[in-house]
Tab-separated table of C-alpha atoms in Angstrom:
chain	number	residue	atom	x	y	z
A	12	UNK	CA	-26.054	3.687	19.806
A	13	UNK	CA	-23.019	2.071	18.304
A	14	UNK	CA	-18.938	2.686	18.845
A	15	UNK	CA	-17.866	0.573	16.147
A	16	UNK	CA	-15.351	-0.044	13.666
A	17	UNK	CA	-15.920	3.454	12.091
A	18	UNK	CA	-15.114	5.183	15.197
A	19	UNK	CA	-17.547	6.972	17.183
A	20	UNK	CA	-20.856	6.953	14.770
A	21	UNK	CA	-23.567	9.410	15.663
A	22	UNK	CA	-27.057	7.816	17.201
A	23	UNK	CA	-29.029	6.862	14.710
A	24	UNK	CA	-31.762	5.333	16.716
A	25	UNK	CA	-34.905	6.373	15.490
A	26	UNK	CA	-34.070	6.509	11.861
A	27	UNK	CA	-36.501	5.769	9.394
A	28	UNK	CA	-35.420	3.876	5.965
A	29	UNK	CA	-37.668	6.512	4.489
A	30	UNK	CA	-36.691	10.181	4.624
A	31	UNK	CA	-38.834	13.395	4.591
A	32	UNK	CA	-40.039	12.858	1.554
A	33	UNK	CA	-40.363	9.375	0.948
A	34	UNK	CA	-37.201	8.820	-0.563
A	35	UNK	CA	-34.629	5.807	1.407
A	36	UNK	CA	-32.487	6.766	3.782
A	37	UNK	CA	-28.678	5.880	3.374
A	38	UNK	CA	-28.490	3.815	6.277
A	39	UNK	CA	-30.320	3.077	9.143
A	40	UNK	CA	-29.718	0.029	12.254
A	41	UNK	CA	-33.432	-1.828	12.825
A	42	UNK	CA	-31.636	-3.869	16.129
A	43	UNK	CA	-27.953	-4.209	17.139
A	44	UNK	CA	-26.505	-7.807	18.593
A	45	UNK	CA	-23.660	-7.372	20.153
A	46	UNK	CA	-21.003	-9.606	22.404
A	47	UNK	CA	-18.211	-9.380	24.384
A	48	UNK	CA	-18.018	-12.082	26.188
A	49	UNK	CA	-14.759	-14.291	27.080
A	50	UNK	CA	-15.246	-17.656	25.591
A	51	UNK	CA	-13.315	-20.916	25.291
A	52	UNK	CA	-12.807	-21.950	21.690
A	53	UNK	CA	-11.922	-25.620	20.929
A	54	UNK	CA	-8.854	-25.807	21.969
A	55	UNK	CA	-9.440	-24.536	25.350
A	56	UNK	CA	-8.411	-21.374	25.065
A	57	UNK	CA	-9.579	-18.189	26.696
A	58	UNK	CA	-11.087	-16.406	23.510
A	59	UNK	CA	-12.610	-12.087	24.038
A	60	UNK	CA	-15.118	-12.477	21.785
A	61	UNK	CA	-15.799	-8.683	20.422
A	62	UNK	CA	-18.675	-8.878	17.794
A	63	UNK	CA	-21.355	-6.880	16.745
A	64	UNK	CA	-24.133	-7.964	14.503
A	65	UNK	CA	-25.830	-4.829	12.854
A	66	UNK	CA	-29.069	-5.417	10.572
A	67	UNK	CA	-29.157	-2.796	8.102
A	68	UNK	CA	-30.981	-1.387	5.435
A	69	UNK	CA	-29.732	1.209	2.539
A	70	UNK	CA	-26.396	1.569	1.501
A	71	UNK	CA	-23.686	0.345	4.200
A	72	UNK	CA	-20.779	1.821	2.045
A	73	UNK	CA	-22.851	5.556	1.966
A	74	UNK	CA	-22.751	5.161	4.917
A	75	UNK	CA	-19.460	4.948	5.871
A	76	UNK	CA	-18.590	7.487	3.588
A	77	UNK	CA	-21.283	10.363	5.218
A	78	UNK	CA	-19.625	9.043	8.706
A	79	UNK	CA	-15.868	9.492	7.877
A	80	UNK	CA	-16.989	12.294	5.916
A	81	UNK	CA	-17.474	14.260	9.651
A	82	UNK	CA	-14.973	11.648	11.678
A	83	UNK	CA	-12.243	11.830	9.282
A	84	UNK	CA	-12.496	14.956	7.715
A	85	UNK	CA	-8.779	15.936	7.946
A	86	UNK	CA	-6.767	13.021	7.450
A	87	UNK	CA	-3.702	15.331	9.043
A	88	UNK	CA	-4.751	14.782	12.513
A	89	UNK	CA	-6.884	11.704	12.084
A	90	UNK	CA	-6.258	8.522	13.938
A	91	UNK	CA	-3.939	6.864	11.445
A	92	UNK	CA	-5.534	3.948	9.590
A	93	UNK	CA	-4.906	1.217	6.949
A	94	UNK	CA	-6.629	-0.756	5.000
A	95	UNK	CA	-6.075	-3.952	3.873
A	96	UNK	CA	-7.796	-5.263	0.528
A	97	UNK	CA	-7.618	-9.188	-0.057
A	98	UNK	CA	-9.035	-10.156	-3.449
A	99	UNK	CA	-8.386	-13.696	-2.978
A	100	UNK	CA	-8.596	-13.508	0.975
A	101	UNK	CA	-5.504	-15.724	1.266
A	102	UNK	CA	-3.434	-13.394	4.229
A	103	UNK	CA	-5.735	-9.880	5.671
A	104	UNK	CA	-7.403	-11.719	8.212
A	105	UNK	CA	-4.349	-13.850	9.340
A	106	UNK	CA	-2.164	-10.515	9.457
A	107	UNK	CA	-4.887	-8.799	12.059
A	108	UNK	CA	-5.260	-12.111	14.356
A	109	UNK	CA	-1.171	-12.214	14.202
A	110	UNK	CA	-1.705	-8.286	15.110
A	111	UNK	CA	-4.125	-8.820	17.562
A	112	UNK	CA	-2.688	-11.700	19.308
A	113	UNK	CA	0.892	-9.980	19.731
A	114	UNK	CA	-0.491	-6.917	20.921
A	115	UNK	CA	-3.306	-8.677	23.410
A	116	UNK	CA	-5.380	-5.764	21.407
A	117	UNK	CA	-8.862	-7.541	20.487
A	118	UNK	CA	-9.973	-7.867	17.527
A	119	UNK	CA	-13.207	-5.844	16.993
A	120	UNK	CA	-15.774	-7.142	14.486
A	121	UNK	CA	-18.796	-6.006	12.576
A	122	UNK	CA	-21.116	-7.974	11.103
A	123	UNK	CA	-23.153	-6.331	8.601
A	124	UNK	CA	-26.605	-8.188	7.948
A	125	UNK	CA	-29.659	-7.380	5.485
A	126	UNK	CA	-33.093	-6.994	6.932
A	127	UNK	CA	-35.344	-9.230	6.725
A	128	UNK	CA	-33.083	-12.510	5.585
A	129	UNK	CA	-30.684	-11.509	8.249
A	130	UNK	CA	-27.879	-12.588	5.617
A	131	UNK	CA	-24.453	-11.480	5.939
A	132	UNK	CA	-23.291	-8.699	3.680
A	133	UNK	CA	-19.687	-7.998	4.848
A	134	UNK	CA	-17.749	-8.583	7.699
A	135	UNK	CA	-15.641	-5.504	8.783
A	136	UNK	CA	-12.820	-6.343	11.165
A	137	UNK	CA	-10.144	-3.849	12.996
A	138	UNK	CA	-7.434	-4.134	15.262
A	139	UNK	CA	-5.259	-1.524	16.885
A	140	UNK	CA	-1.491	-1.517	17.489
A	141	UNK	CA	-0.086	0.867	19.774
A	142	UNK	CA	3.543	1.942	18.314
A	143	UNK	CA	6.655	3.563	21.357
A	144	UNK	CA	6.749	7.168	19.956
A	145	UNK	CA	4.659	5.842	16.944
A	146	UNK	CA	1.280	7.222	16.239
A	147	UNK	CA	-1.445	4.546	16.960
A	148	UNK	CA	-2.668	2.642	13.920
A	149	UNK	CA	-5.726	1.110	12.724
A	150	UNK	CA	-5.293	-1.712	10.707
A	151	UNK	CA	-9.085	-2.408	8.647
A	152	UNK	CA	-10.147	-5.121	6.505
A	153	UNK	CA	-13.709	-5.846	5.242
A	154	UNK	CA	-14.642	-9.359	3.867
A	155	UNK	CA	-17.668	-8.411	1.778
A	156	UNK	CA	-20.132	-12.071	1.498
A	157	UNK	CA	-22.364	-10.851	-0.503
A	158	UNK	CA	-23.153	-9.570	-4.401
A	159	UNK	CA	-24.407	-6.513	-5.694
A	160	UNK	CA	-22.725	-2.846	-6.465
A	161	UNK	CA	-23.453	-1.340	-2.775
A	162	UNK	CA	-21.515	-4.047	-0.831
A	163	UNK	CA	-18.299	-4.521	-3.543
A	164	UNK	CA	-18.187	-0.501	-2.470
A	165	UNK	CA	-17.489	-1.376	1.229
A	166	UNK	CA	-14.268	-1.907	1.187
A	167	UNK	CA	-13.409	1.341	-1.253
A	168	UNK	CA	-15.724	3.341	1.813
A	169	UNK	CA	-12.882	2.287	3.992
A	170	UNK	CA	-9.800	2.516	2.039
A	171	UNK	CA	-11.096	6.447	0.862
A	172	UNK	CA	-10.447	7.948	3.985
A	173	UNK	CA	-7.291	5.548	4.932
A	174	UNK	CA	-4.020	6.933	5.375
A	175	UNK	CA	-2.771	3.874	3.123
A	176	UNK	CA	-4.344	0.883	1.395
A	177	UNK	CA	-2.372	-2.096	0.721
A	178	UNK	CA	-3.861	-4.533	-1.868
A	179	UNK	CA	-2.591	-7.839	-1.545
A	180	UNK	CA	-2.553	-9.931	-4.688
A	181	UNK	CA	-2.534	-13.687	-4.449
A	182	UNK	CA	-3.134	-16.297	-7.278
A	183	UNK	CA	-5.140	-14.104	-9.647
A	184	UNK	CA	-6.070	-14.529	-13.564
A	185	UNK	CA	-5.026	-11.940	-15.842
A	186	UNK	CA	-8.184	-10.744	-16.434
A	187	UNK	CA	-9.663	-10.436	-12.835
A	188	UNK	CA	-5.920	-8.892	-11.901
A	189	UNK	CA	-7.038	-6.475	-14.877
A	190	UNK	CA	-11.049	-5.918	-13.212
A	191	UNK	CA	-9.266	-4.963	-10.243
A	192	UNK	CA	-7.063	-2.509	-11.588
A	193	UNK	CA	-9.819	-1.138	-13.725
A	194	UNK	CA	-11.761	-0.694	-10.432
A	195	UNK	CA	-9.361	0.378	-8.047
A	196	UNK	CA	-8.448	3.000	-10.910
A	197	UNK	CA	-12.535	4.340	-11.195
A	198	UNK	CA	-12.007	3.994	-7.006
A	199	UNK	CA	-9.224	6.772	-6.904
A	200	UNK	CA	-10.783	8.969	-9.244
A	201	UNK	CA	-14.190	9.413	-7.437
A	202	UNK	CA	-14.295	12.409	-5.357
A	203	UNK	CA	-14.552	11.278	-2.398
A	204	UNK	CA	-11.002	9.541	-2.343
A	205	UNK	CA	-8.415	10.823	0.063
A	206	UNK	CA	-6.170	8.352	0.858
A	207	UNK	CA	-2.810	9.352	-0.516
A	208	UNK	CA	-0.786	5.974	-0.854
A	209	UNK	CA	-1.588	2.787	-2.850
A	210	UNK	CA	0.693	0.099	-1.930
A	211	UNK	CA	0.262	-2.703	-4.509
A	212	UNK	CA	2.076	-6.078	-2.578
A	213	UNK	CA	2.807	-8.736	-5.699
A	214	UNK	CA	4.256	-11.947	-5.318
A	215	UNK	CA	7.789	-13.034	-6.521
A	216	UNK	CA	8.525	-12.505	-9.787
A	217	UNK	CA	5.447	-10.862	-11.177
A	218	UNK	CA	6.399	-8.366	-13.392
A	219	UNK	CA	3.840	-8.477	-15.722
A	220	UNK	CA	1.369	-7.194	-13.000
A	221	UNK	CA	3.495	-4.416	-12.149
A	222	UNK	CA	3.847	-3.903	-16.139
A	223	UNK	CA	0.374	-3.754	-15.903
A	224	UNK	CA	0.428	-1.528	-12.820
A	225	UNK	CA	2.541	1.003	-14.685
A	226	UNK	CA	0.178	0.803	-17.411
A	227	UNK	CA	-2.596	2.556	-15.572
A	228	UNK	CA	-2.941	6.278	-15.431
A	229	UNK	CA	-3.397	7.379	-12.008
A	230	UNK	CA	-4.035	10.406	-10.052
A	231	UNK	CA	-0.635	12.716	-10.103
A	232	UNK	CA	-1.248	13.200	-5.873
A	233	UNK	CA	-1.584	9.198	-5.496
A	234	UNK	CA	1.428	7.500	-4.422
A	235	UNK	CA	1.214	4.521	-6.194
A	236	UNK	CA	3.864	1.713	-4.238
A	237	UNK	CA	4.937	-1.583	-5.921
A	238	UNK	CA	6.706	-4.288	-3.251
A	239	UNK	CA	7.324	-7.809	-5.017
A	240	UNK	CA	8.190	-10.451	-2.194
A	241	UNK	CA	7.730	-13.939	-1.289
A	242	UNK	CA	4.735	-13.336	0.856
A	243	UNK	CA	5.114	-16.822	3.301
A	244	UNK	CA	3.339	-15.760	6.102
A	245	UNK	CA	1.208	-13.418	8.318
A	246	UNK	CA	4.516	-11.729	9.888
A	247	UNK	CA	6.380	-11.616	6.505
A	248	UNK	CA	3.144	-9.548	5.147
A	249	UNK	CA	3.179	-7.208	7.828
A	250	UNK	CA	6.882	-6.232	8.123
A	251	UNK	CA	6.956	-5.790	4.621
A	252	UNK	CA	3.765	-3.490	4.837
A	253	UNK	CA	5.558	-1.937	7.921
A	254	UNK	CA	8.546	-0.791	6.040
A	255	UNK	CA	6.359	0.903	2.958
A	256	UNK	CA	4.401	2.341	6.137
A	257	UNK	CA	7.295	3.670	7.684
A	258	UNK	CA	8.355	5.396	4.104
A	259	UNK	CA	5.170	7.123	3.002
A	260	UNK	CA	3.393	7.361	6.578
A	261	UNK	CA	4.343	12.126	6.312
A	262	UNK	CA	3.100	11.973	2.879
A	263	UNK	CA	0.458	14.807	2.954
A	264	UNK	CA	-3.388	13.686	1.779
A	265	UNK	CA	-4.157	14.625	-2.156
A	266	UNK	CA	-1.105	16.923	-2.235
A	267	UNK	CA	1.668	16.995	-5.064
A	268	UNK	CA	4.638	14.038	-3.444
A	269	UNK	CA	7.124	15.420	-1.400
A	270	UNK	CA	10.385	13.443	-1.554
A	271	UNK	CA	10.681	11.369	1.823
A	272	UNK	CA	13.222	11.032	3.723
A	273	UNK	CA	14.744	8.699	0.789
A	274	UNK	CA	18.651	8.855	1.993
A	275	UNK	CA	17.813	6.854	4.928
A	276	UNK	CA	16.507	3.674	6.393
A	277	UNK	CA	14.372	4.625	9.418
A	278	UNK	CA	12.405	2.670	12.029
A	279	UNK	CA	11.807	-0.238	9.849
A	280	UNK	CA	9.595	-3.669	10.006
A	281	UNK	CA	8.831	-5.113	13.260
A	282	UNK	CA	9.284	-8.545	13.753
A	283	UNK	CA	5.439	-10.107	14.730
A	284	UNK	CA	6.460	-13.217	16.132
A	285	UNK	CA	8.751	-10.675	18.680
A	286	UNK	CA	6.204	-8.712	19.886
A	287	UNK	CA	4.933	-8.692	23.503
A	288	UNK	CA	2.509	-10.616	24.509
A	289	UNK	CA	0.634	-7.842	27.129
A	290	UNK	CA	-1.066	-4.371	25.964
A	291	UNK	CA	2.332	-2.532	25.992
A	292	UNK	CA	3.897	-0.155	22.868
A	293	UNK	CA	5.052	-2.327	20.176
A	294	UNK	CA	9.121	-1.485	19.704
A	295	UNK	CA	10.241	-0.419	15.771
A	296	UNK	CA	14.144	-1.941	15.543
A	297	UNK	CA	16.257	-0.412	13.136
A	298	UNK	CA	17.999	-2.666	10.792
A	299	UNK	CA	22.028	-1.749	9.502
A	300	UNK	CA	21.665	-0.345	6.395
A	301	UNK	CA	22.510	-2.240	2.754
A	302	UNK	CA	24.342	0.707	1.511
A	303	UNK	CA	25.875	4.437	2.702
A	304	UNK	CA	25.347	7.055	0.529
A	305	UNK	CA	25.747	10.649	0.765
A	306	UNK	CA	22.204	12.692	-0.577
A	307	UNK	CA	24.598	15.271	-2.252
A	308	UNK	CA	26.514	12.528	-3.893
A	309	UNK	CA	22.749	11.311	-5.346
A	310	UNK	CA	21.460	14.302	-6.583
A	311	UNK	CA	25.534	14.805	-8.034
A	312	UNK	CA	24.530	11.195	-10.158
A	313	UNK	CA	20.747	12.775	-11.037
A	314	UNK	CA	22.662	16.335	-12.104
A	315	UNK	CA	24.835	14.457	-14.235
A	316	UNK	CA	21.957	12.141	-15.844
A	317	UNK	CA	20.581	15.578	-17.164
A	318	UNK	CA	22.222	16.094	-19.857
A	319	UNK	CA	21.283	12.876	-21.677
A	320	UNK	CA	19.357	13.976	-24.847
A	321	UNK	CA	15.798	12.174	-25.360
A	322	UNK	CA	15.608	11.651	-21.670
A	323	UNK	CA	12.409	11.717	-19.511
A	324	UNK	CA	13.442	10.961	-16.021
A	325	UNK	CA	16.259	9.208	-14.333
A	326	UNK	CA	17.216	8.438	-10.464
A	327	UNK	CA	19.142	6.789	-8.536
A	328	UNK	CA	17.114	3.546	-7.066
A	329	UNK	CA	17.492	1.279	-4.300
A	330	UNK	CA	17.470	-2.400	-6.205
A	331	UNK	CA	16.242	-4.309	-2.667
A	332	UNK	CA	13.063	-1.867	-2.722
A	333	UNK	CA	12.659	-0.164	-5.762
A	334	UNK	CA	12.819	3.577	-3.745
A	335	UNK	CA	14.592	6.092	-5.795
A	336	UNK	CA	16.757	7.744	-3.133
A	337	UNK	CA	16.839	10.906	-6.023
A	338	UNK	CA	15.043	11.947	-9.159
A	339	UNK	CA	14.208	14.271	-12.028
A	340	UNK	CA	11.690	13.850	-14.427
A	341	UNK	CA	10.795	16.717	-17.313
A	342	UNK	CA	7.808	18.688	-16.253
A	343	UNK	CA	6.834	19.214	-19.879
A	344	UNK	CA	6.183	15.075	-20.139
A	345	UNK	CA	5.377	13.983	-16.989
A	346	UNK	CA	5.784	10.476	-16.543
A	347	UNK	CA	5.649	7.774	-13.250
A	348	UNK	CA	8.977	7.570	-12.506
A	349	UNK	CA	8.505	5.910	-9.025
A	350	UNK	CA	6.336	3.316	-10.738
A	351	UNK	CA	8.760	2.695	-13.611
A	352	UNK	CA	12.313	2.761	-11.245
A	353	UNK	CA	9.635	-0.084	-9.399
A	354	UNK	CA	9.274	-2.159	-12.033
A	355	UNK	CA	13.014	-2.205	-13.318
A	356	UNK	CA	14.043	-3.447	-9.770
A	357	UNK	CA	12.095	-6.316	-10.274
A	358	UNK	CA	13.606	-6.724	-13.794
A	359	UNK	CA	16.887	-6.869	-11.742
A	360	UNK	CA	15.774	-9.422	-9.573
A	361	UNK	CA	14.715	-11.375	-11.882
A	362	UNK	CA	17.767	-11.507	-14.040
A	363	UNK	CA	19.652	-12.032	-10.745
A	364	UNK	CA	17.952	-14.943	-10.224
A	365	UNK	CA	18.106	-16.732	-13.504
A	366	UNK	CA	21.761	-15.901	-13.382
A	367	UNK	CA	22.072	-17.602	-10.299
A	368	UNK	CA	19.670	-20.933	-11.026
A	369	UNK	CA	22.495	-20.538	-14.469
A	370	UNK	CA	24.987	-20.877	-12.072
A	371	UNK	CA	26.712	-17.494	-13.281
A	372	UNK	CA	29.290	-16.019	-10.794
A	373	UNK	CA	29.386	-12.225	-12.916
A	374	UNK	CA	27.455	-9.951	-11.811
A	375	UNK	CA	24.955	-7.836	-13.777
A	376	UNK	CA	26.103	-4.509	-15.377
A	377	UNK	CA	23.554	-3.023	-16.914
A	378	UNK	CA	20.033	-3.751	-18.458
A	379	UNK	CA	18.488	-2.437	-21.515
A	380	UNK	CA	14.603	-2.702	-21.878
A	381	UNK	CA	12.320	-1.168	-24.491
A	382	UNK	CA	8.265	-0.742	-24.766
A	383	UNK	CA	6.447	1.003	-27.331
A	384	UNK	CA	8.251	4.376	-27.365
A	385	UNK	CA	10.421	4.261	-24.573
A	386	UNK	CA	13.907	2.838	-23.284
A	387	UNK	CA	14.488	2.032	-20.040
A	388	UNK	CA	18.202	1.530	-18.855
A	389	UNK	CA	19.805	0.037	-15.862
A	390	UNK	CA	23.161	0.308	-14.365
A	391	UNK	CA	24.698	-1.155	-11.596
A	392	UNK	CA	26.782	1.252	-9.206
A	393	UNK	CA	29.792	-0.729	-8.649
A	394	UNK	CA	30.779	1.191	-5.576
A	395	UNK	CA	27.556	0.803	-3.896
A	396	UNK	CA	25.914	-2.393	-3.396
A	397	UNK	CA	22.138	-2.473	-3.896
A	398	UNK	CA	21.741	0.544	-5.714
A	399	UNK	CA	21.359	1.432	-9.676
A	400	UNK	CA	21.090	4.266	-11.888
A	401	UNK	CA	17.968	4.918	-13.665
A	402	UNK	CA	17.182	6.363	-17.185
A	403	UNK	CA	13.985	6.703	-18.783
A	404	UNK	CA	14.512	7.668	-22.671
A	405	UNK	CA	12.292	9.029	-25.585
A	406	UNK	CA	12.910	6.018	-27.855
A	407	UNK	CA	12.248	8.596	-31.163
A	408	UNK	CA	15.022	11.167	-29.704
A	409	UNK	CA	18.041	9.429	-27.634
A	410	UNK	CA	20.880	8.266	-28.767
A	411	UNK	CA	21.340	4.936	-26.992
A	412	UNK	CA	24.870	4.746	-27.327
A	413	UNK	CA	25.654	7.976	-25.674
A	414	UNK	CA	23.430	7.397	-22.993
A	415	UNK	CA	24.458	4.431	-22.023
A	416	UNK	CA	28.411	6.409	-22.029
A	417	UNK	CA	26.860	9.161	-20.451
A	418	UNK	CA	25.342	6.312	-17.585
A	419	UNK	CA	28.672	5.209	-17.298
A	420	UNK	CA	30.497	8.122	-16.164
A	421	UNK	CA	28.037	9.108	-13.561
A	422	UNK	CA	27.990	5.828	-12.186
A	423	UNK	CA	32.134	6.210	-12.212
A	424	UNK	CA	31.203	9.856	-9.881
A	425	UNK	CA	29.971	7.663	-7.606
């Protein structure tokens, strides 16, 4: 009956909204609207109109859920997807239309509408981009119109069986930035999550949310992504997404995080406003690369990080993206270190920055942070612009002194 957003769904014509035995059925289509027509918006142009209006009744999130539950099964060999989640709907649908109108891939839309008031729940929008020697991707985003529990779960239906979901934070209180957390953190925990990356995109200079992101105890097999940038337009908000994409896109669904390739730099952001205009492969350019580094000469730096007492974790971190390029964390106190190596690259930004607006020629050495039982240290490697050691330290058991000396000569190995 319908080939829609969610991929091939099954026929559901006939369906009742009561089951067997009186009880409602999760979802169920009482007439389908649907256009394709080419139409000329007002400024004269040639618009492909690809909507479908769907009047529903049940659960539309259950729904999705029972359908990717057969579609999407195994995530492995799944179409890739991901989904975009706009609390403050400032850049998800401008990022598909940029999409869409680079690629000359339509835009396909769902409308989802209750019966009997025929009022819009949520409006679930997709666009594909076809990648040269790139699996295809399916970029989703689902503006949800109306209140109530079953439609806020809409968009968590679609980011559950995603291959990545990218939240985009915009001008945001503290406390709904704190109801979103809370949610997105009941979200991962349900069991029907599989998606295995959480890319959290902030904008400039919020720490405190990625404080706050750190904060959060989340699943051990969730790869939990902090990217602070000025986020100035659709383009800028995709190649940034692109390049966290192009990181985490081998990282196996709900299995413990294998380190990716995190010595190099490949296939990174596309440029939007470069892409062609006709249904042809998009092309990935490489950028030249910030810094060269040897992965023996990391793990060297990690190995020599080791010996620091009171430590729990330490790496060496890319300060432009906040990767760690090598780690080691103690298994007996397990503890985010991809989350916390995050957050101190923004730390370093911001200190760059204030240096700068000081008008400060020196360059940073070394920061020295501490929170509740914990010190978090920072050094530069002279040697290698852009990247820094990391060390995460028991505050109760380290002696800050040495560790800082101890920081100090592996940075000098370098």
């Amino acid at each position: 009956m319908l080939s829609s957003l969610f991929g091939d769904l099954r026929s559901i014509r006939g369906t009742h909204p009561d089951g067997p035995d009186g009880e409602e059925g999760g979802f169920a289509a009482t007439a389908l609207m649907e256009s394709t027509a080419t139409e000329v918006n007002d400024q004269g142009q040639m618009v492909d109109n690809h909507q479908r209006d769907l009047v529903v009744v049940g659960s539309p999130a259950q729904a999705i859920r029972d359908q990717f539950a057969n579609t999407r099964a195994d995530l492995e060999t799944a179409t890739r997807q991901i989904t975009l989640l706009d609390p403050t709907g400032v850049w998800a649908t401008s990022v598909i239309k940029a999409l869409s109108d680079a690629t000359g891939r339509p835009i396909e839309r769902l409308h989802l509408r209750e019966q009997g008031t025929l009022r819009t729940l949520a409006v679930i929008e997709r666009t594909t981009l076809d990648r040269r020697n790139e699996d295809t991707l399916r970029i989703y985003h689902a503006d949800v119109r109306a209140p109530g529990a079953d439609n806020a779960a809409i968009p968590t239906a679609l980011m559950e069986r995603s291959h990545m979901t990218a939240v985009i934070v915009g001008a945001m209180s503290p406390s709904a930035i704190d109801a979103m957390l809370e949610a997105l953190q009941q979200a991962v925990a349900q069991p029907n999550w599989r998606c295995p990356t959480l890319l959290f995109m902030l904008p400039p200079n919020a720490v405190w949310i990625a404080n706050k992101v750190a904060m959060y105890t989340w699943p051990p097999a969730l790869r939990v992504q902090v990217l602070n940038e000025a986020l100035t337009s659709a383009s800028s908000v995709w190649n940034s997404l692109l390049g966290i994409w192009n990181r985490v896109k081998t990282v196996p669904t709900w299995q413990p995080p294998q380190a990716p390739e995190e010595h190099g730099l490949e296939g990174f952001p596309i440029k939007v406003a470069d892409l062609p205009k006709a249904d042809a492969p998009v092309v990935v350019s490489a950028p030249a690369r910030k810094h060269h580094l040897a992965p023996q000469a990391a793990d060297r730096a990690v190995a020599a990080m080791l010996g620091i007492e009171g430590l729990l974790g330490c790496a060496v971190v890319d300060a432009a993206t906040g990767f760690t390029l090598a780690r080691q964390s103690r298994e007996d106190q397990p503890v985010h270190l991809e989350l916390a190596a995050a957050g101190s690259a923004q730390v370093l930004r911001a200190h760059q920055q204030s240096a700068r607006s000081m008008g400060l020629d020196d360059e940073i050495e070394e920061i020295m942070t501490s929170a509740g039982g914990r010190h978090h240290v920072l050094r530069m490697v002279s040697h290698h612009k852009g990247l820094f050691l990391f060390a995460l330290l028991d505050k109760q058991r380290a002696n800050l002194a040495l560790a800082r000396y101890k920081l100090m000569e592996a940075e000098q190995g370098l």
